[in-house]
Tab-separated table of C-alpha atoms and ligand atoms in Angstrom:
chain	number	residue	atom	x	y	z
A	1	MET	CA	-0.032	-0.168	0.140
A	2	ASN	CA	0.872	3.251	-0.830
A	3	TYR	CA	0.005	5.950	1.936
A	4	ASN	CA	2.301	8.784	-0.122
A	5	VAL	CA	1.206	10.968	-2.580
A	6	ASN	CA	0.544	9.594	-6.159
A	7	GLU	CA	1.562	11.877	-9.272
A	8	GLN	CA	-0.969	13.396	-9.668
A	9	GLY	CA	-1.297	14.618	-6.324
A	10	TYR	CA	-3.444	12.216	-4.556
A	11	TYR	CA	-3.541	10.478	-0.969
A	12	GLY	CA	-6.056	7.604	-2.675
A	13	GLU	CA	-9.086	9.710	-3.335
A	14	PHE	CA	-8.187	12.534	-1.386
A	15	GLY	CA	-5.430	16.153	-2.123
A	16	GLY	CA	-5.392	17.522	-6.136
A	17	ALA	CA	-4.888	21.145	-6.272
A	18	TYR	CA	-8.486	22.969	-7.176
A	19	VAL	CA	-7.403	26.246	-7.715
A	20	PRO	CA	-9.014	28.929	-9.935
A	21	GLU	CA	-7.858	29.651	-13.133
A	22	ILE	CA	-5.198	32.365	-12.462
A	23	LEU	CA	-3.282	30.315	-9.573
A	24	GLN	CA	-2.568	27.290	-11.899
A	25	LYS	CA	0.298	29.539	-12.506
A	26	ASN	CA	1.564	29.433	-9.569
A	27	VAL	CA	0.647	26.388	-8.247
A	28	LYS	CA	2.428	24.701	-11.815
A	29	GLU	CA	5.140	26.824	-11.093
A	30	LEU	CA	5.807	25.325	-7.447
A	31	ARG	CA	4.781	21.834	-8.552
A	32	GLU	CA	7.347	22.072	-11.083
A	33	ASN	CA	10.506	23.250	-8.793
A	34	TYR	CA	9.783	22.218	-5.537
A	35	LEU	CA	11.204	18.611	-5.619
A	36	LYS	CA	14.265	19.484	-8.026
A	37	ILE	CA	15.192	22.426	-5.141
A	38	MET	CA	14.731	20.390	-2.288
A	39	GLN	CA	16.725	17.465	-3.942
A	40	SER	CA	19.351	19.752	-4.701
A	41	PRO	CA	22.292	18.684	-2.548
A	42	ASP	CA	23.366	22.647	-1.919
A	43	PHE	CA	19.508	23.220	-0.257
A	44	ILE	CA	20.354	20.123	1.531
A	45	ALA	CA	23.449	21.042	3.162
A	46	GLU	CA	21.896	24.552	4.095
A	47	ILE	CA	18.211	23.836	5.809
A	48	ASP	CA	20.205	20.806	8.051
A	49	GLN	CA	22.828	23.567	9.459
A	50	LEU	CA	19.676	25.687	10.205
A	51	LEU	CA	18.018	23.090	11.561
A	52	HIS	CA	21.126	22.101	13.584
A	53	ASP	CA	22.532	25.725	15.128
A	54	TYR	CA	19.195	27.380	14.473
A	55	ALA	CA	16.230	25.896	15.423
A	56	GLY	CA	17.564	23.554	17.826
A	57	ARG	CA	17.630	19.999	16.282
A	58	PRO	CA	17.981	17.301	17.064
A	59	THR	CA	15.019	17.836	19.172
A	60	PRO	CA	15.627	15.246	22.249
A	61	LEU	CA	13.868	11.737	22.674
A	62	TYR	CA	13.059	11.671	26.080
A	63	PHE	CA	12.190	8.094	28.151
A	64	ALA	CA	9.550	9.914	30.260
A	65	LYS	CA	10.010	7.312	33.492
A	66	ARG	CA	7.417	8.063	35.560
A	67	LEU	CA	4.642	8.825	32.438
A	68	SER	CA	5.448	5.160	31.619
A	69	GLU	CA	4.739	3.931	34.982
A	70	GLU	CA	1.220	5.258	34.754
A	71	VAL	CA	0.425	4.443	31.019
A	72	GLY	CA	2.028	1.000	32.687
A	73	ALA	CA	4.353	0.583	28.762
A	74	LYS	CA	7.146	2.573	27.893
A	75	VAL	CA	6.620	5.901	26.864
A	76	TYR	CA	8.924	7.867	24.674
A	77	LEU	CA	8.611	12.011	24.237
A	78	LYS	CA	9.684	13.808	20.982
A	79	ARG	CA	10.206	16.976	22.217
A	80	GLU	CA	9.065	19.148	19.216
A	81	ASP	CA	8.450	22.154	22.161
A	82	LEU	CA	11.930	22.836	22.821
A	83	CYS	CA	12.504	23.520	19.261
A	84	HIS	CA	13.399	27.360	18.473
A	85	THR	CA	10.124	29.515	19.085
A	86	GLY	CA	8.193	26.885	20.993
A	87	ALA	CA	6.625	24.071	18.140
A	88	HIS	CA	7.407	21.588	15.357
A	89	LYS	CA	6.391	24.853	12.812
A	90	ILE	CA	10.043	26.405	12.545
A	91	ASN	CA	10.953	23.386	10.518
A	92	ASN	CA	8.446	23.921	7.495
A	93	ALA	CA	8.780	27.695	7.929
A	94	LEU	CA	12.574	27.361	7.604
A	95	GLY	CA	12.379	25.335	4.498
A	96	GLN	CA	9.782	26.845	2.786
A	97	ILE	CA	11.289	30.126	2.684
A	98	LEU	CA	14.763	28.435	1.155
A	99	LEU	CA	12.693	27.083	-1.523
A	100	ALA	CA	10.738	31.094	-2.206
A	101	ARG	CA	14.408	32.022	-2.218
A	102	ARG	CA	15.937	29.986	-4.639
A	103	MET	CA	12.391	30.679	-6.308
A	104	GLY	CA	13.420	34.271	-6.431
A	105	LYS	CA	10.560	35.188	-4.346
A	106	THR	CA	11.364	38.391	-2.817
A	107	ARG	CA	7.860	39.160	-0.733
A	108	ILE	CA	6.538	36.313	1.635
A	109	VAL	CA	2.606	35.949	2.715
A	110	ALA	CA	1.182	33.462	5.285
A	111	GLU	CA	-2.253	32.651	7.043
A	112	THR	CA	-2.159	32.000	11.052
A	113	GLY	CA	-4.891	30.982	13.147
A	114	ALA	CA	-3.525	30.333	16.831
A	115	GLY	CA	-0.032	33.054	15.706
A	116	GLN	CA	2.192	29.825	15.982
A	117	HIS	CA	2.518	29.692	12.036
A	118	GLY	CA	2.706	33.685	12.040
A	119	VAL	CA	5.504	33.396	14.445
A	120	ALA	CA	7.849	31.080	12.600
A	121	THR	CA	7.141	32.908	9.301
A	122	ALA	CA	8.357	36.231	10.967
A	123	THR	CA	10.896	34.907	12.559
A	124	VAL	CA	12.334	33.491	9.371
A	125	CYS	CA	11.553	35.852	7.587
A	126	ALA	CA	13.501	38.340	9.744
A	127	LEU	CA	16.559	35.856	9.071
A	128	MET	CA	16.457	35.807	5.757
A	129	ASN	CA	15.203	39.888	5.440
A	130	MET	CA	11.939	39.345	3.198
A	131	GLU	CA	9.164	41.055	3.225
A	132	CYS	CA	6.697	40.185	5.566
A	133	VAL	CA	2.540	39.947	5.334
A	134	VAL	CA	0.427	37.644	7.796
A	135	TYR	CA	-3.217	37.182	7.568
A	136	MET	CA	-5.002	36.565	11.054
A	137	GLY	CA	-9.274	36.533	11.224
A	138	GLU	CA	-9.955	39.947	13.565
A	139	THR	CA	-11.362	37.693	16.423
A	140	ASP	CA	-8.200	35.782	16.354
A	141	VAL	CA	-6.238	38.897	16.398
A	142	ASN	CA	-7.676	40.341	19.714
A	143	ARG	CA	-7.622	35.913	21.209
A	144	GLN	CA	-3.826	35.720	21.165
A	145	PHE	CA	-2.287	39.121	21.590
A	146	LEU	CA	1.282	37.571	22.250
A	147	ASN	CA	1.490	35.908	19.339
A	148	VAL	CA	0.474	39.534	17.817
A	149	GLN	CA	2.969	40.999	19.347
A	150	ARG	CA	6.063	39.129	18.395
A	151	MET	CA	4.944	38.831	14.707
A	152	LYS	CA	4.819	42.888	14.760
A	153	MET	CA	8.244	42.978	16.820
A	154	LEU	CA	9.525	40.421	14.137
A	155	GLY	CA	8.830	43.094	11.662
A	156	ALA	CA	5.986	41.281	9.565
A	157	LYS	CA	2.728	43.255	9.124
A	158	VAL	CA	-0.222	41.505	10.664
A	159	VAL	CA	-3.550	42.193	8.311
A	160	PRO	CA	-6.573	41.580	10.736
A	161	VAL	CA	-9.394	39.521	8.490
A	162	ILE	CA	-12.982	40.705	8.752
A	163	SER	CA	-14.683	38.482	6.722
A	164	GLY	CA	-16.429	34.960	7.478
A	165	ASN	CA	-16.079	34.416	11.480
A	166	LYS	CA	-12.644	36.448	10.961
A	167	THR	CA	-10.774	32.857	11.901
A	168	LEU	CA	-8.648	31.078	10.187
A	169	LYS	CA	-10.481	29.709	7.443
A	170	ASP	CA	-11.075	33.528	6.177
A	171	ALA	CA	-7.757	34.332	6.592
A	172	THR	CA	-6.227	31.573	4.449
A	173	ASN	CA	-8.903	32.345	1.658
A	174	GLU	CA	-7.502	36.095	2.494
A	175	ALA	CA	-3.474	35.133	1.800
A	176	ILE	CA	-4.561	33.202	-1.285
A	177	ARG	CA	-6.123	36.161	-2.920
A	178	ASP	CA	-3.377	38.080	-1.918
A	179	TRP	CA	-0.671	35.417	-3.539
A	180	CYS	CA	-3.481	35.677	-6.634
A	181	CYS	CA	-2.519	39.191	-7.291
A	182	ASN	CA	1.296	38.908	-6.576
A	183	PRO	CA	2.081	36.047	-8.739
A	184	GLN	CA	5.796	37.284	-9.660
A	185	ASN	CA	7.634	38.839	-5.880
A	186	THR	CA	5.099	36.374	-3.271
A	187	PHE	CA	5.270	33.393	-1.924
A	188	TYR	CA	3.401	31.767	-0.111
A	189	ILE	CA	3.959	29.568	3.234
A	190	ILE	CA	1.268	27.529	4.182
A	191	GLY	CA	1.413	26.478	7.650
A	192	SER	CA	0.310	22.584	7.677
A	193	VAL	CA	-0.113	19.309	5.159
A	194	VAL	CA	-3.237	21.756	3.653
A	195	GLY	CA	-3.693	23.581	0.454
A	196	PRO	CA	-3.450	22.977	-3.074
A	197	HIS	CA	-1.008	19.944	-4.331
A	198	PRO	CA	2.055	20.248	-3.931
A	199	TYR	CA	2.151	21.999	-0.637
A	200	PRO	CA	0.711	18.699	1.652
A	201	ASP	CA	3.655	16.855	-0.024
A	202	ILE	CA	5.764	19.510	0.487
A	203	VAL	CA	5.263	20.369	4.330
A	204	ALA	CA	4.915	16.483	5.128
A	205	LYS	CA	8.859	16.287	3.785
A	206	PHE	CA	9.872	19.172	5.595
A	207	GLN	CA	8.442	17.866	8.906
A	208	SER	CA	10.149	14.475	8.245
A	209	VAL	CA	12.577	15.433	9.854
A	210	ILE	CA	10.693	14.183	13.266
A	211	SER	CA	10.131	10.848	12.161
A	212	GLU	CA	13.906	11.003	10.608
A	213	GLU	CA	15.930	11.543	13.765
A	214	ILE	CA	12.956	8.810	15.944
A	215	LYS	CA	14.306	6.460	13.965
A	216	LYS	CA	17.597	7.262	14.627
A	217	GLN	CA	17.117	7.776	18.540
A	218	LEU	CA	15.069	4.947	18.716
A	219	LYS	CA	17.727	2.242	18.014
A	220	GLU	CA	19.951	4.149	20.300
A	221	LYS	CA	17.738	3.831	22.793
A	222	GLU	CA	15.929	0.467	22.377
A	223	GLY	CA	18.031	-1.525	19.847
A	224	ARG	CA	15.688	-1.168	16.886
A	225	GLU	CA	13.918	2.050	14.647
A	226	ASN	CA	10.343	0.125	15.135
A	227	PRO	CA	8.333	1.885	18.194
A	228	ASP	CA	4.941	0.320	18.990
A	229	TYR	CA	3.231	3.350	18.506
A	230	LEU	CA	3.458	6.188	17.214
A	231	ILE	CA	0.945	9.320	18.719
A	232	ALA	CA	0.845	12.485	17.650
A	233	CYS	CA	-2.073	15.565	17.864
A	234	VAL	CA	-3.989	16.385	14.004
A	235	GLY	CA	-4.716	20.257	13.435
A	236	GLY	CA	-4.125	20.255	9.802
A	237	GLY	CA	-1.950	17.931	9.971
A	238	SER	CA	1.974	18.615	10.287
A	239	ASN	CA	3.092	17.305	13.220
A	240	ALA	CA	1.707	14.085	12.850
A	241	ALA	CA	2.372	13.680	9.081
A	242	GLY	CA	6.405	14.079	10.540
A	243	THR	CA	6.185	11.232	13.075
A	244	PHE	CA	4.361	9.235	10.741
A	245	TYR	CA	6.215	10.147	7.426
A	246	HIS	CA	9.165	7.416	7.697
A	247	TYR	CA	6.955	4.619	9.101
A	248	LEU	CA	4.142	4.873	6.888
A	249	GLN	CA	4.853	1.712	4.565
A	250	ASN	CA	5.633	-0.179	7.825
A	251	GLU	CA	2.409	-1.382	8.484
A	252	GLU	CA	4.173	-3.055	11.709
A	253	VAL	CA	3.855	0.683	13.134
A	254	LYS	CA	0.671	1.596	14.646
A	255	LEU	CA	-0.044	4.800	14.034
A	256	TYR	CA	-2.422	6.805	16.196
A	257	GLU	CA	-4.505	10.236	15.830
A	258	ALA	CA	-5.693	13.043	18.235
A	259	GLU	CA	-8.184	15.315	16.843
A	260	ALA	CA	-10.253	18.334	19.346
A	261	ALA	CA	-13.003	16.779	20.084
A	262	GLY	CA	-14.225	20.240	21.545
A	263	LEU	CA	-17.233	19.817	23.770
A	264	GLY	CA	-17.786	15.959	22.873
A	265	ILE	CA	-18.522	14.673	19.128
A	266	ASP	CA	-22.265	15.024	19.845
A	267	THR	CA	-22.503	19.060	20.631
A	268	ASP	CA	-21.643	21.517	17.906
A	269	MET	CA	-18.631	22.535	20.090
A	270	THR	CA	-16.196	20.266	18.041
A	271	ALA	CA	-13.802	20.338	15.581
A	272	ALA	CA	-12.924	16.824	15.101
A	273	THR	CA	-13.225	17.043	11.369
A	274	ILE	CA	-12.469	12.930	10.694
A	275	HIS	CA	-15.533	11.387	12.712
A	276	LEU	CA	-17.295	14.700	11.555
A	277	GLY	CA	-16.407	15.672	8.251
A	278	LYS	CA	-17.811	14.848	4.357
A	279	GLU	CA	-15.799	15.331	1.454
A	280	GLY	CA	-15.496	18.660	-0.120
A	281	VAL	CA	-13.043	20.962	-1.271
A	282	LEU	CA	-11.488	23.443	0.870
A	283	HIS	CA	-8.463	25.262	0.190
A	284	GLY	CA	-7.687	24.126	-2.503
A	285	SER	CA	-7.920	20.359	-1.860
A	286	ARG	CA	-10.015	17.579	-1.329
A	287	THR	CA	-10.608	16.165	1.894
A	288	LEU	CA	-12.761	15.775	4.777
A	289	ILE	CA	-15.180	19.116	6.131
A	290	MET	CA	-17.703	20.324	8.485
A	291	GLN	CA	-19.937	20.787	6.392
A	292	THR	CA	-23.872	21.599	6.674
A	293	PRO	CA	-25.816	19.065	4.339
A	294	ASP	CA	-26.147	22.271	2.087
A	295	GLY	CA	-22.259	22.817	1.813
A	296	GLN	CA	-21.480	25.663	4.609
A	297	ILE	CA	-18.794	25.011	6.146
A	298	VAL	CA	-19.569	24.909	10.006
A	299	GLU	CA	-17.642	26.345	12.096
A	300	PRO	CA	-15.187	24.438	14.314
A	301	TYR	CA	-14.789	24.547	17.986
A	302	SER	CA	-11.512	23.393	20.697
A	303	ILE	CA	-10.395	25.108	23.712
A	304	SER	CA	-7.129	24.471	21.421
A	305	ALA	CA	-6.655	27.244	18.968
A	306	GLY	CA	-4.116	25.631	16.922
A	307	LEU	CA	-6.408	22.373	16.244
A	308	ASP	CA	-9.899	24.581	14.666
A	309	TYR	CA	-9.839	23.915	11.800
A	310	PRO	CA	-13.180	23.180	9.865
A	311	GLY	CA	-10.433	20.694	7.253
A	312	ILE	CA	-7.572	18.265	7.742
A	313	GLY	CA	-4.837	17.371	5.466
A	314	PRO	CA	-5.670	15.319	2.595
A	315	MET	CA	-3.137	12.383	3.755
A	316	HIS	CA	-4.604	12.115	7.261
A	317	ALA	CA	-8.145	11.703	5.391
A	318	ASN	CA	-7.034	8.872	3.844
A	319	LEU	CA	-4.893	6.968	6.557
A	320	ALA	CA	-8.444	7.077	8.565
A	321	ARG	CA	-9.681	5.524	4.879
A	322	MET	CA	-7.556	3.538	4.736
A	323	GLY	CA	-7.958	1.770	8.354
A	324	ARG	CA	-3.982	2.606	8.798
A	325	ALA	CA	-4.446	5.396	10.933
A	326	LYS	CA	-6.783	5.183	14.256
A	327	VAL	CA	-8.418	8.658	15.165
A	328	PHE	CA	-9.284	9.645	18.376
A	329	ALA	CA	-11.339	12.730	19.131
A	330	ILE	CA	-10.167	14.167	22.412
A	331	THR	CA	-12.514	16.129	24.683
A	332	ASP	CA	-11.223	19.419	26.319
A	333	LYS	CA	-11.098	17.451	29.079
A	334	GLN	CA	-9.111	15.261	28.600
A	335	ALA	CA	-6.754	17.244	27.115
A	336	MET	CA	-6.387	19.759	30.050
A	337	ASP	CA	-6.413	16.612	32.156
A	338	ALA	CA	-3.669	15.449	29.910
A	339	ALA	CA	-1.344	18.682	29.825
A	340	LEU	CA	-1.644	18.522	33.948
A	341	ARG	CA	-0.369	14.999	34.597
A	342	LEU	CA	2.207	15.009	32.123
A	343	THR	CA	3.327	18.392	34.052
A	344	ARG	CA	2.811	17.387	37.320
A	345	LEU	CA	4.589	13.833	36.139
A	346	GLU	CA	7.394	15.193	34.318
A	347	GLY	CA	8.041	19.288	34.595
A	348	ILE	CA	6.695	19.648	31.148
A	349	ILE	CA	3.780	21.671	30.563
A	350	PRO	CA	3.213	21.052	26.849
A	351	ALA	CA	1.211	22.911	24.611
A	352	ILE	CA	-2.576	22.098	24.500
A	353	GLU	CA	-2.579	21.012	20.466
A	354	SER	CA	-0.219	18.382	21.756
A	355	SER	CA	-1.780	17.650	25.310
A	356	HIS	CA	-4.712	15.946	22.995
A	357	ALA	CA	-2.401	13.461	21.437
A	358	LEU	CA	-0.912	12.951	25.137
A	359	ALA	CA	-4.054	11.886	26.488
A	360	ILE	CA	-4.744	9.065	23.986
A	361	LEU	CA	-2.619	7.655	26.626
A	362	ALA	CA	-5.319	7.114	28.797
A	363	GLU	CA	-7.737	6.468	26.418
A	364	ALA	CA	-6.465	2.923	24.598
A	365	LYS	CA	-5.316	0.113	25.894
A	366	PHE	CA	-1.062	-0.550	25.975
A	367	LYS	CA	1.021	-3.851	27.154
A	368	PRO	CA	3.806	-3.189	29.670
A	369	SER	CA	6.567	-3.928	26.488
A	370	ASP	CA	4.943	-1.681	24.100
A	371	VAL	CA	7.567	0.968	23.091
A	372	ILE	CA	5.232	4.151	22.287
A	373	VAL	CA	6.591	7.575	20.854
A	374	VAL	CA	4.247	10.810	21.425
A	375	THR	CA	5.607	13.805	19.358
A	376	VAL	CA	5.013	17.036	21.644
A	377	SER	CA	4.331	19.173	19.244
A	378	GLY	CA	4.409	22.293	21.083
A	379	ARG	CA	5.532	23.953	24.707
A	380	GLY	CA	2.631	25.373	26.807
A	381	ASP	CA	3.797	29.276	27.304
A	382	LYS	CA	1.300	30.382	24.762
A	383	ASP	CA	-1.234	28.368	26.475
A	384	MET	CA	-0.769	29.994	30.318
A	385	ASN	CA	-3.971	31.832	30.084
A	386	THR	CA	-6.302	28.860	29.459
A	387	TYR	CA	-5.119	26.838	31.051
A	388	SER	CA	-4.968	29.067	35.128
A	389	LYS	CA	-9.100	29.803	33.440
A	390	TYR	CA	-9.799	25.867	33.581
A	391	PHE	CA	-7.572	25.064	36.437
A	392	GLU	CA	-8.454	27.625	38.324
A	393	GLY	CA	-8.486	27.486	42.065
A	394	GLN	CA	-6.940	23.911	41.752
A	395	PHE	CA	-3.287	25.123	42.403
B	401	LIG	C1	0.129	24.449	15.014
B	401	LIG	C2	-0.060	23.556	15.918
B	401	LIG	C3	-0.945	22.469	15.983
B	401	LIG	C4	-1.132	21.790	14.811
B	401	LIG	O1	-0.819	21.857	13.420
B	401	LIG	P1	-0.492	20.025	12.905
B	401	LIG	O2	-0.286	21.007	11.430
B	401	LIG	O3	-1.763	19.517	12.250
B	401	LIG	O4	1.049	19.779	13.244
B	401	LIG	C5	-0.148	21.530	17.271
B	401	LIG	N1	0.403	21.574	18.106
B	401	LIG	C6	1.078	23.196	18.179
B	401	LIG	C7	1.545	23.091	19.713
B	401	LIG	C8	1.275	23.750	16.665
B	401	LIG	O5	1.101	25.142	17.275
């Protein structure tokens, strides 16, 4: 079984490049150049050095002893929370800005929801001295004050988007519109494994460094490259794609992913796209989408700002459809409990997104001999307001 993208840009029935006429030239230019550039020795040398010296890679694979005792299996944490800017997003932002430069682009646009991808993009634009415009829904601009300030300090222009629900979906529409209007000099840095082909493949490849490192590190620690389980959270699905990438074809390694159930999949306050979504086209890709019977996008809800996207990367729609990945819908409460458990057992405050992945440890059954790797996609600093409010009075 091939779980990777095919020549036409599809993962099974999902993916493709459904873009308007005006964008077809941009997408074609990218499609015809990305593999050649990303495989060239000087590109590989430059990205490897930046990942090492700037982003702080390799990130540790940490054996969580006390957590393992509680779970009753061997639990390792892949520490993407220790990356520069606090999450895995920098891996992809660094890769795409090098790609943009090799394609002769001078101006960067990006969309952001919670602001993490906006911060990663603004960071690499400062580093590379590129003009940076970040589209962000006005609702998110008001909710994510700290990240807005970070982007501005880094020199990015943050454009509040006032269309639709004024959140991530609307910001993405605006970023695409900008890219349409400025095809000559502008590169659109997408933050997850979503969008028209080849973006899902580009982002998955830049994040695949996560599983490349897991293989080496697990070999050193356990004497084998393969864990029994890999666990990650999915918003669009980039940290999960990176965690799974080099194991996709290896069916002995079970893939578990956590999507955000919000208040529960039987309520309308949820972001469980794989459980509840129907097929459709969103942001250039055929995938599962939370929508009404007549095709209106349903606004997703999760306590985690990074998981409330109404679509899902086509790779993950296919992994779920084929039964290759098992998808858990994790509620706000399950995630917050898992966050506090990790914090108290290991002294690590995870991002709320990552807490959804950690919650699977309490939901699934494991044997004492099982080796599990959970990717901690980011750190909890950005979420301290939400944590403090949620746990008010408990500590
Ligand atoms: C953005 C983000 C996510 C969700 O994005 P994916 O593309 O699904 O990885 C998860 N965790 C953190 C810390 C994030 O910043």
